[in-house]
Coordinates of C-alpha atoms in Angstrom, one line a residue:
M198 CA 0.0 11.7 -17.3
A199 CA -2.1 12.9 -14.4
I200 CA -5.5 11.6 -13.3
D201 CA -8.4 13.7 -14.3
F202 CA -10.8 12.8 -11.4
A203 CA -13.7 14.7 -12.9
K204 CA -13.7 12.4 -16.0
L205 CA -13.1 9.1 -14.1
D206 CA -15.7 6.4 -14.6
L207 CA -16.1 3.3 -12.6
R208 CA -14.1 1.1 -14.9
D209 CA -11.1 3.4 -14.9
A210 CA -11.4 3.9 -11.1
L211 CA -11.4 0.2 -10.5
D212 CA -8.4 -0.2 -12.8
L213 CA -6.6 2.5 -11.0
A214 CA -7.3 0.9 -7.6
I215 CA -6.0 -2.4 -9.0
L216 CA -2.8 -0.8 -10.2
I217 CA -2.4 1.0 -6.8
E218 CA -2.6 -2.4 -5.0
E219 CA -0.3 -4.1 -7.5
E220 CA 2.3 -1.4 -7.1
A221 CA 2.2 -1.5 -3.3
Q222 CA 2.4 -5.3 -3.4
E223 CA 5.5 -5.2 -5.6
R224 CA 7.1 -2.6 -3.5
Y225 CA 6.6 -4.6 -0.3
Q226 CA 8.1 -7.7 -2.1
E227 CA 11.1 -5.6 -3.1
F228 CA 11.5 -4.4 0.5
T229 CA 11.3 -8.0 1.8
R230 CA 14.2 -8.9 -0.4
L231 CA 16.1 -5.7 0.5
V232 CA 16.0 -6.1 4.3
G233 CA 16.4 -9.9 4.2
G234 CA 14.9 -12.2 6.8
R235 CA 17.0 -12.7 9.9
Y236 CA 14.5 -14.0 12.5
P237 CA 10.7 -14.7 12.8
G238 CA 8.8 -11.4 13.2
D239 CA 11.5 -9.2 11.8
A240 CA 11.1 -6.3 9.2
A241 CA 11.1 -8.8 6.3
D242 CA 8.2 -10.6 7.9
V243 CA 6.3 -7.3 8.3
F244 CA 6.9 -6.4 4.6
E245 CA 6.0 -9.9 3.5
M246 CA 2.7 -9.7 5.5
M247 CA 2.0 -6.4 3.8
A248 CA 2.7 -7.8 0.4
G249 CA 0.2 -10.6 1.1
N250 CA -2.4 -8.1 2.3
E251 CA -2.0 -5.9 -0.8
G252 CA -2.2 -9.1 -2.9
K253 CA -5.5 -10.1 -1.4
H254 CA -7.0 -6.6 -1.9
H255 CA -5.7 -6.6 -5.5
A256 CA -7.4 -10.0 -6.1
Q257 CA -10.7 -8.8 -4.7
L258 CA -10.6 -5.7 -6.9
V259 CA -9.7 -7.8 -10.0
E260 CA -12.6 -10.1 -9.3
R261 CA -15.0 -7.1 -8.9
R262 CA -13.8 -5.6 -12.2
K263 CA -14.2 -8.9 -14.0
K264 CA -17.8 -9.1 -12.9
L265 CA -18.6 -5.5 -13.9
F266 CA -16.5 -5.1 -17.1
P267 CA -15.5 -8.6 -18.2
R268 CA -14.4 -7.9 -21.8
L269 CA -13.4 -4.2 -21.6
K270 CA -9.7 -3.3 -21.9
V271 CA -7.8 -1.3 -19.4
R272 CA -7.4 2.4 -20.3
V273 CA -5.3 3.6 -17.4
S274 CA -1.6 3.0 -16.8
R275 CA 0.9 3.0 -13.9
E276 CA 2.3 6.2 -15.3
M277 CA -0.8 7.9 -13.9
L278 CA 0.2 6.8 -10.4
D279 CA 2.8 8.4 -8.1
D280 CA 3.3 5.9 -5.3
V281 CA -0.2 6.2 -4.1
E282 CA 0.0 3.4 -1.6
A283 CA 3.4 2.0 -2.3
P284 CA 5.8 2.9 0.5
D285 CA 8.7 5.3 -0.1
R286 CA 11.6 3.5 -1.9
G287 CA 14.1 5.2 0.5
K288 CA 12.6 3.7 3.7
P289 CA 14.0 0.1 3.9
R290 CA 17.5 -0.7 5.2
V291 CA 19.3 -3.7 6.6
F292 CA 18.9 -4.1 10.3
M293 CA 15.5 -2.3 10.2
S294 CA 13.4 -3.3 13.2
A295 CA 9.9 -4.8 12.8
R296 CA 8.6 -1.6 14.5
Q297 CA 10.3 0.6 11.9
A298 CA 8.9 -1.6 9.1
M299 CA 5.4 -1.4 10.6
E300 CA 5.8 2.4 10.7
V301 CA 6.6 2.4 7.0
A302 CA 3.5 0.3 6.3
L303 CA 1.3 2.6 8.5
E304 CA 2.6 5.6 6.6
A305 CA 1.8 4.0 3.3
E306 CA -1.8 3.1 4.4
E307 CA -2.4 6.7 5.6
K308 CA -1.0 8.0 2.3
A309 CA -3.5 5.8 0.4
R310 CA -6.4 6.9 2.6
D311 CA -5.4 10.6 1.9
F312 CA -5.3 9.9 -1.8
F313 CA -8.8 8.5 -2.0
T314 CA -10.2 11.0 0.5
G315 CA -8.6 13.9 -1.4
A316 CA -9.9 12.6 -4.8
L317 CA -13.5 12.6 -3.5
R318 CA -14.0 16.3 -3.9
H319 CA -13.0 16.2 -7.6
L320 CA -15.1 13.2 -8.6
K321 CA -18.3 13.7 -10.6
D322 CA -19.5 10.1 -11.1
A323 CA -21.6 8.8 -8.1
K324 CA -20.4 5.2 -8.5
V325 CA -16.7 6.3 -8.5
K326 CA -17.4 8.4 -5.4
K327 CA -18.9 5.4 -3.7
L328 CA -15.9 3.2 -4.7
F329 CA -13.3 5.8 -3.5
A330 CA -15.2 6.4 -0.2
E331 CA -15.2 2.6 0.3
L332 CA -11.4 2.4 -0.5
A333 CA -10.6 5.4 1.8
E334 CA -12.5 3.6 4.6
E335 CA -10.6 0.4 3.9
E336 CA -7.3 2.2 4.1
K337 CA -8.4 3.9 7.3
E338 CA -9.2 0.5 8.8
H339 CA -5.9 -1.0 7.6
A340 CA -4.1 1.9 9.3
R341 CA -6.1 1.4 12.5
L342 CA -5.1 -2.3 12.5
L343 CA -1.5 -1.5 11.9
A344 CA -1.4 1.1 14.6
G345 CA -2.8 -1.5 17.0
R346 CA -0.1 -4.0 16.0
L347 CA 2.5 -1.3 16.2
K348 CA 1.7 -0.7 19.9
K349 CA 2.5 -4.3 20.6
L350 CA 6.0 -4.1 19.1
P351 CA 9.0 -3.3 21.3
K352 CA 10.2 0.2 21.2
G353 CA 13.7 1.1 20.0
P354 CA 16.0 -0.2 17.3
D355 CA 16.5 -3.8 16.3
V356 CA 18.9 -5.7 18.6
E357 CA 21.5 -6.2 15.9
E358 CA 21.2 -2.6 14.8
S359 CA 21.9 -1.2 18.3
E360 CA 24.9 -3.5 18.7
A361 CA 26.2 -2.4 15.3
D362 CA 26.0 1.2 16.4
E363 CA 28.0 0.8 19.6
P364 CA 31.5 2.3 19.7
G365 CA 34.2 -0.3 19.1
S366 CA 31.8 -2.7 17.3
D367 CA 33.1 -4.5 14.2
A368 CA 30.1 -3.4 12.1
G369 CA 31.2 -0.3 10.5

């Protein structure tokens, strides 16, 4: 079931945004478990931080929806989404560096920004346009912050990953 942006009203738009954040939070939680924590500041910590960020944004959107539409049921479903902000399932791996994890997160934020920006030209409802423009700006700001953090991380693979790739190592 695809999203018909031209027919989207504010209630459905908020519900979609909530589902997008929920999906992203769950994916980051899954990634945290997959890569496993090995040391402070590793890839698992990056994914855990992102899950927390998505959770905060989710909670803000839920609160906003409760104020505007307190008793109305949700009419949209996850089947309408296609990994809008959730990072690609094929990205995480054991021995992933914090830099690589941050790159995955940055890519996901840019993907979400592109989704909201791309939808703007199809929207008819002024309130939905305003919401999606706001969400696109937020995703742009998140990407900017992540890019800044990324610059501070060491370049290259994780220490354990580079040792595992060396000829004669026992990891293989």
